[in-house]
Each structure stands twice: as C-alpha cells, then as structure tokens.
JSON list of C-alpha atoms in Angstrom, two decimals:
[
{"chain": "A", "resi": 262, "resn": "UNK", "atom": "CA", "xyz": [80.00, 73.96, 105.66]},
{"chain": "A", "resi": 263, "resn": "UNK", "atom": "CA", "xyz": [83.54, 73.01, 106.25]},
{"chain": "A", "resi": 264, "resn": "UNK", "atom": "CA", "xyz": [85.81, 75.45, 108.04]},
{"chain": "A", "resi": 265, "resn": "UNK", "atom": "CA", "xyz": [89.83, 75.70, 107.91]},
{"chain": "A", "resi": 266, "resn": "UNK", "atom": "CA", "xyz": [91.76, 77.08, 110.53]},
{"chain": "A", "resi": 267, "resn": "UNK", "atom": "CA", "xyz": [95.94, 77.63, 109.76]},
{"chain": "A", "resi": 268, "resn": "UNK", "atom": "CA", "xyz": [98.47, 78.26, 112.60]},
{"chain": "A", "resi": 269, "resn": "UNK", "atom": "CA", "xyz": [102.07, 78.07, 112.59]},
{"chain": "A", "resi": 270, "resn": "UNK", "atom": "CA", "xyz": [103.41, 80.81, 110.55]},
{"chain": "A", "resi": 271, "resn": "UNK", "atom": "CA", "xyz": [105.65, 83.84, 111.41]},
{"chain": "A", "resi": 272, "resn": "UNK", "atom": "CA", "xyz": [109.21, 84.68, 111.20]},
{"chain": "A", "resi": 273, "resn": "UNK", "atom": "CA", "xyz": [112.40, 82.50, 110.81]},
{"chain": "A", "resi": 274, "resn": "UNK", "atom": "CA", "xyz": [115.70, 83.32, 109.80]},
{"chain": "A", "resi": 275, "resn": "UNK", "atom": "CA", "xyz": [117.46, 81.57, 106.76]},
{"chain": "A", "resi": 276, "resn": "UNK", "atom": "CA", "xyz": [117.83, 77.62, 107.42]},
{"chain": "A", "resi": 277, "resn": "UNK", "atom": "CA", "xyz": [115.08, 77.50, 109.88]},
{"chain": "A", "resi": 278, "resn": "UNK", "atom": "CA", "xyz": [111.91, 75.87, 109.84]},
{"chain": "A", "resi": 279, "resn": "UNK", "atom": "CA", "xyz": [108.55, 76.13, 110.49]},
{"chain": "A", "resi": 280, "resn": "UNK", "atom": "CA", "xyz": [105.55, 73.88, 110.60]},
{"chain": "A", "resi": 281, "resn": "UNK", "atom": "CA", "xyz": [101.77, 74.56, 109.47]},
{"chain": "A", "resi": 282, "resn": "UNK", "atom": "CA", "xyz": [98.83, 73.56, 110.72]},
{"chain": "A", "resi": 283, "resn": "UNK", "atom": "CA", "xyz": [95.28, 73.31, 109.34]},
{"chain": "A", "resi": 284, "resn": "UNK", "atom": "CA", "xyz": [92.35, 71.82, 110.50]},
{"chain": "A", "resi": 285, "resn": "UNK", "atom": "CA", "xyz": [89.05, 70.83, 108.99]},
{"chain": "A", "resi": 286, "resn": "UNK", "atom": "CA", "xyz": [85.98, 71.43, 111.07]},
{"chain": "A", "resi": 287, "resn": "UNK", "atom": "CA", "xyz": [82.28, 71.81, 110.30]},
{"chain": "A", "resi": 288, "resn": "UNK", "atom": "CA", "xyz": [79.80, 69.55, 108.81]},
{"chain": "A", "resi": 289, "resn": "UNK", "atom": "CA", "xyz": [82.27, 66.87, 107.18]},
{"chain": "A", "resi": 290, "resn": "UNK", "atom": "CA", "xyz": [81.12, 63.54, 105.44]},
{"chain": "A", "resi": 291, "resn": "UNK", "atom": "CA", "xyz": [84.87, 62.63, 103.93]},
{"chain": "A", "resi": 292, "resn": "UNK", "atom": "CA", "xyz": [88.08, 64.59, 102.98]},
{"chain": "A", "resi": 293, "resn": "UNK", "atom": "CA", "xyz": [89.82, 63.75, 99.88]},
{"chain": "A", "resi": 294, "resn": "UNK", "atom": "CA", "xyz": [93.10, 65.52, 98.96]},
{"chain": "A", "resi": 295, "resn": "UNK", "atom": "CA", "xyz": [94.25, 68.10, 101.45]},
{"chain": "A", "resi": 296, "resn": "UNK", "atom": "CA", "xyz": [97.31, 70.60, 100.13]},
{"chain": "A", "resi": 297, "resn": "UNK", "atom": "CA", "xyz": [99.10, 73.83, 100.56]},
{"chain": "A", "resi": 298, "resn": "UNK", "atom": "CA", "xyz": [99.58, 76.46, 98.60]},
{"chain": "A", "resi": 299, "resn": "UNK", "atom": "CA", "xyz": [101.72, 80.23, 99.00]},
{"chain": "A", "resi": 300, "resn": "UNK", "atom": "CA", "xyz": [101.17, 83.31, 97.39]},
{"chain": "A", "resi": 301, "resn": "UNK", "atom": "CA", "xyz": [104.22, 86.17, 97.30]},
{"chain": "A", "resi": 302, "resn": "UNK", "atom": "CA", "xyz": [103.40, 89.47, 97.28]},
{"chain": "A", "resi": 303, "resn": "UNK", "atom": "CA", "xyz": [102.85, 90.39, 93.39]},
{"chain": "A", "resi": 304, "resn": "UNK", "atom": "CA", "xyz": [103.22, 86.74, 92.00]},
{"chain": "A", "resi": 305, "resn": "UNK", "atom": "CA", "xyz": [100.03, 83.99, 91.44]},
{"chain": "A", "resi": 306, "resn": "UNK", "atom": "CA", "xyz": [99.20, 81.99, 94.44]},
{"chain": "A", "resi": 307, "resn": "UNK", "atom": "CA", "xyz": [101.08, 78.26, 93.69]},
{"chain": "A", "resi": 308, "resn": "UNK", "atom": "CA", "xyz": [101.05, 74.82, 94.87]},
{"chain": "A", "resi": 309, "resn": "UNK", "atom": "CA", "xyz": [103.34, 73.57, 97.19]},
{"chain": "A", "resi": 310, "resn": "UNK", "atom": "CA", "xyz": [102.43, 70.08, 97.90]},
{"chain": "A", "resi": 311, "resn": "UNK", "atom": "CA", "xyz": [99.33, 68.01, 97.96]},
{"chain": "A", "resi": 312, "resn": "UNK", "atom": "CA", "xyz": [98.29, 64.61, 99.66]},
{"chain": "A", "resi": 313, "resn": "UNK", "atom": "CA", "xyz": [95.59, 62.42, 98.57]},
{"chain": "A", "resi": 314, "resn": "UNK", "atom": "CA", "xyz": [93.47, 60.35, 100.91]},
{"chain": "A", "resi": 315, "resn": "UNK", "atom": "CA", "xyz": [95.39, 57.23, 100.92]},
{"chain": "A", "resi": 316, "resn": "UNK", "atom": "CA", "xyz": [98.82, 59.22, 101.11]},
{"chain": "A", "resi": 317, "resn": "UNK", "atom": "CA", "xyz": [100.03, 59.97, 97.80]},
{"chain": "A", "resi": 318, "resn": "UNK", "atom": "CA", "xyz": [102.27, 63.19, 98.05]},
{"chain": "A", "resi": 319, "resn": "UNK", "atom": "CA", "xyz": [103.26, 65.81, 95.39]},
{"chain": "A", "resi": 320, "resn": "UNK", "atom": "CA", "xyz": [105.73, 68.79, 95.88]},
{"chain": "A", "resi": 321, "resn": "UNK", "atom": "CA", "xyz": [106.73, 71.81, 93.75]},
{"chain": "A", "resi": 322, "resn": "UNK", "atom": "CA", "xyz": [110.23, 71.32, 92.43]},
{"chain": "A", "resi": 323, "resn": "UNK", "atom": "CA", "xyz": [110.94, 74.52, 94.28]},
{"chain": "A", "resi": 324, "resn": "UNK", "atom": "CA", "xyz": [110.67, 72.54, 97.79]},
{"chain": "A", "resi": 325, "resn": "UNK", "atom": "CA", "xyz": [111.04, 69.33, 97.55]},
{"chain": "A", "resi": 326, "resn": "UNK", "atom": "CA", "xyz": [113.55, 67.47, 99.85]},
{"chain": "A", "resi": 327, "resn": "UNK", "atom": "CA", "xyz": [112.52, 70.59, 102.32]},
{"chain": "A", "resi": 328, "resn": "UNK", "atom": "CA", "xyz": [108.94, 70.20, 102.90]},
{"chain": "A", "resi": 329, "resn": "UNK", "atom": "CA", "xyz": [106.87, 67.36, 103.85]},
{"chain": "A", "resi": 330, "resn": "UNK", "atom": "CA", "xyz": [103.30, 67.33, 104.03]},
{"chain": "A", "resi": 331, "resn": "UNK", "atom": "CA", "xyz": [101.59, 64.90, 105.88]},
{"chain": "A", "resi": 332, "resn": "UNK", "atom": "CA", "xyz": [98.04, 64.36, 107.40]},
{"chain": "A", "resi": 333, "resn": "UNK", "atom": "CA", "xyz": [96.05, 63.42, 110.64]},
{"chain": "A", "resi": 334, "resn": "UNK", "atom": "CA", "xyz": [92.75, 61.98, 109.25]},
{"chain": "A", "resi": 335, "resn": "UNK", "atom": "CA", "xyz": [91.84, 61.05, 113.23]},
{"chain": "A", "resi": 336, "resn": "UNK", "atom": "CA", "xyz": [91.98, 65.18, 112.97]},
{"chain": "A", "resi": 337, "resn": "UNK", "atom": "CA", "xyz": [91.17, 66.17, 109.84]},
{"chain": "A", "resi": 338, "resn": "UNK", "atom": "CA", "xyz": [94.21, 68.14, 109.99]},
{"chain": "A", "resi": 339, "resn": "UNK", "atom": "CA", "xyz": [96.71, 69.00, 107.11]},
{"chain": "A", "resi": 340, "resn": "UNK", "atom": "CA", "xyz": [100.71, 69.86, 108.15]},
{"chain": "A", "resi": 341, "resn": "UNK", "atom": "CA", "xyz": [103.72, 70.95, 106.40]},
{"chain": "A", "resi": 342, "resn": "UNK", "atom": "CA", "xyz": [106.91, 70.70, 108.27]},
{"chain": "A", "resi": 343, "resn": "UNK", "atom": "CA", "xyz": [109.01, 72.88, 106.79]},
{"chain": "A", "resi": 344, "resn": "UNK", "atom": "CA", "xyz": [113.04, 72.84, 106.74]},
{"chain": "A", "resi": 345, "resn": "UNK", "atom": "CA", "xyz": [116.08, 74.90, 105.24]},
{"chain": "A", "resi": 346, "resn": "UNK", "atom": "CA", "xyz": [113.80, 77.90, 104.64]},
{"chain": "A", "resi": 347, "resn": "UNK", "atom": "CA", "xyz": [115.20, 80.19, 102.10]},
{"chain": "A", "resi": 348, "resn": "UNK", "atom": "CA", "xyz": [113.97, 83.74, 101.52]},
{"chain": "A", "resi": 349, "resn": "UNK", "atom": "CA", "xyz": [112.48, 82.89, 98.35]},
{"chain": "A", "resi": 350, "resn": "UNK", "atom": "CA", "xyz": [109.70, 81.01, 100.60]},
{"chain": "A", "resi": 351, "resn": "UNK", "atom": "CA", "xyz": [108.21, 83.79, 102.03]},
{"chain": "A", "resi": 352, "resn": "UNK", "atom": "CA", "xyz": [104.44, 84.34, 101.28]},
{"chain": "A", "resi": 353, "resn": "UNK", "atom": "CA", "xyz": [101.34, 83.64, 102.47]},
{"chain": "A", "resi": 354, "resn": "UNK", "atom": "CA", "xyz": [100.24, 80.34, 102.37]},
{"chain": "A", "resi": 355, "resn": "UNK", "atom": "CA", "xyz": [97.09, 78.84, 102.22]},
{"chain": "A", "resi": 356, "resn": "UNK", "atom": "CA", "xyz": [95.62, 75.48, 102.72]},
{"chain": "A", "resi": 357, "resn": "UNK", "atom": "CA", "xyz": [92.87, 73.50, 100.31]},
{"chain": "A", "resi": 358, "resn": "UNK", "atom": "CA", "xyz": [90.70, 70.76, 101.36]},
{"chain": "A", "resi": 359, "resn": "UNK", "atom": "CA", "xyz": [88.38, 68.89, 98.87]},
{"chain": "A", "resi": 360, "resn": "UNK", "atom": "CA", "xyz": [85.53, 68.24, 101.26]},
{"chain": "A", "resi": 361, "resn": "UNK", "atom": "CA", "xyz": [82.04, 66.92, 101.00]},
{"chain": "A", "resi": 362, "resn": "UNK", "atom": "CA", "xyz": [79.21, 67.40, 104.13]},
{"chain": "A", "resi": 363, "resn": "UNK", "atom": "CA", "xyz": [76.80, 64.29, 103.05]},
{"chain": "A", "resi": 364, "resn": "UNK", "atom": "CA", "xyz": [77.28, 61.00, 101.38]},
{"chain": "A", "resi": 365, "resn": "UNK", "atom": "CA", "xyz": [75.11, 62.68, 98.50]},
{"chain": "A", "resi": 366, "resn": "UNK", "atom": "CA", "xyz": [76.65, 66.16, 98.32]},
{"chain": "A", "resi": 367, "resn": "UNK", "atom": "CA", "xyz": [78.94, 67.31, 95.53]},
{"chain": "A", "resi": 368, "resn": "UNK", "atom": "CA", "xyz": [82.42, 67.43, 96.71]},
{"chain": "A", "resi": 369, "resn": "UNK", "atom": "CA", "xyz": [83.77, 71.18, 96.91]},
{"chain": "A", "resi": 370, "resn": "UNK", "atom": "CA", "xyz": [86.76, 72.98, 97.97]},
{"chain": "A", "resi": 371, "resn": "UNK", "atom": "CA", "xyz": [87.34, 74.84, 100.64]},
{"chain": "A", "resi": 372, "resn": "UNK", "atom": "CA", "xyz": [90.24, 77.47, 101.90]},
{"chain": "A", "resi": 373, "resn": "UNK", "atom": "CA", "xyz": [91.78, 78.46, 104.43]},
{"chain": "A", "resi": 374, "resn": "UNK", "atom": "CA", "xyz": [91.86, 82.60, 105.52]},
{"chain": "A", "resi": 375, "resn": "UNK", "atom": "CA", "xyz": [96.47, 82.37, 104.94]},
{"chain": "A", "resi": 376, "resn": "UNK", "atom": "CA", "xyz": [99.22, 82.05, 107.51]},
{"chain": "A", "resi": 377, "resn": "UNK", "atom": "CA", "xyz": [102.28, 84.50, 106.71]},
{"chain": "A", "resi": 378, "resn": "UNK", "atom": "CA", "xyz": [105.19, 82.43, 106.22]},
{"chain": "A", "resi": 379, "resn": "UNK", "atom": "CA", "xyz": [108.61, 85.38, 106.75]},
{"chain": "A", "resi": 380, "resn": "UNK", "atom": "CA", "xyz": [112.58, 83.82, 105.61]},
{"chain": "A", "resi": 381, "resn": "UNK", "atom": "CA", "xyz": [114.39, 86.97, 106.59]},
{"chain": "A", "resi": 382, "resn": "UNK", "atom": "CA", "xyz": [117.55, 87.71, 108.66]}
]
C-alpha cells in the first residue's frame, strides 16, 4: 500500500503564496505521474497540474504562470509552490500518485486525505 501525506495549506491573504507538500510512503516499486488537484466547496474536484516521471508538466489554464509543480523522486515527494493567490483558489486540494508496490503489480492510484488551501483578506 502506498500512503500520501499533504502539509502546507492554510490561510493567505490575496497575492500570497503557499507551498504543498506530499509525500509517498509505503510499499513503493516506482512512481509515475504525481499531480494536484482542488475541490471548492459545491464545484467537481479539478486538476491543477500534473508531472510525469521524467518531468513533463501540465497546468490548468486557471493557474498557470502562478503555480509550479515540481518533484523530489530522492523523496517521493510531490510540491506546488504557489504564487499570486487569488480568492478564486480556495479549496481543498488533493494530491494523486500513480504508484505500483512490485515490479509485477498493476499500477494504481492513490490519494491523498486534502490540505485546505484559504485566499481571503
């Protein structure tokens, strides 16, 4: 089993920034992509931004020049830095590693338990 632990949320004002944290631990064989993704109270949980093993990013529209995602694989930990925070980025957000425990298992993806990201003044 692979577990995901998130830190680095809370509360920022308008223009501030933030940076997650999640890290893989557990029975782990190989990562593939790693990504984030927020949920806002009443709306469907979206992606944010994604990295592949050998460092291929993606970004929703909605952040890009503001986030940047970026991986330890030494760690098997996931970040996104986060700058310029608007109030519009407030949910909870949640991190997704594709994850395999044996060289013969089927890969699978795994969640972390949400960090509450707050923009307000």
């Amino acid at each position: 089993q692979v577990r995901l632990v998130e830190s680095g949320g809370g509360l920022v004002q308008p223009g501030g920034s933030l940076r997650l944290s999640c890290a893989a631990s557990g029975t782990i064989f190989s990562i593939a992509a790693m990504g984030w993704y927020r949920q806002a109270p009443g709306k469907q949980r979206e992606l944010v931004a994604t990295i592949t093993s050998d460092g291929r990013r993606n970004y929703a529209d909605s952040v890009k020049d503001r986030f940047t995602i970026f991986r330890d694989n030494t760690k098997n930990t996931v970040y996104l830095h986060m700058i310029s925070l608007k109030p519009e980025d407030t949910a909870v957000y949640f991190c997704k590693v594709g994850a395999r425990d044996s060289s013969r298992s089927l890969w699978k993806d795994y969640w972390g338990q949400g960090t509450q990201v707050t923009v307000s003044s």
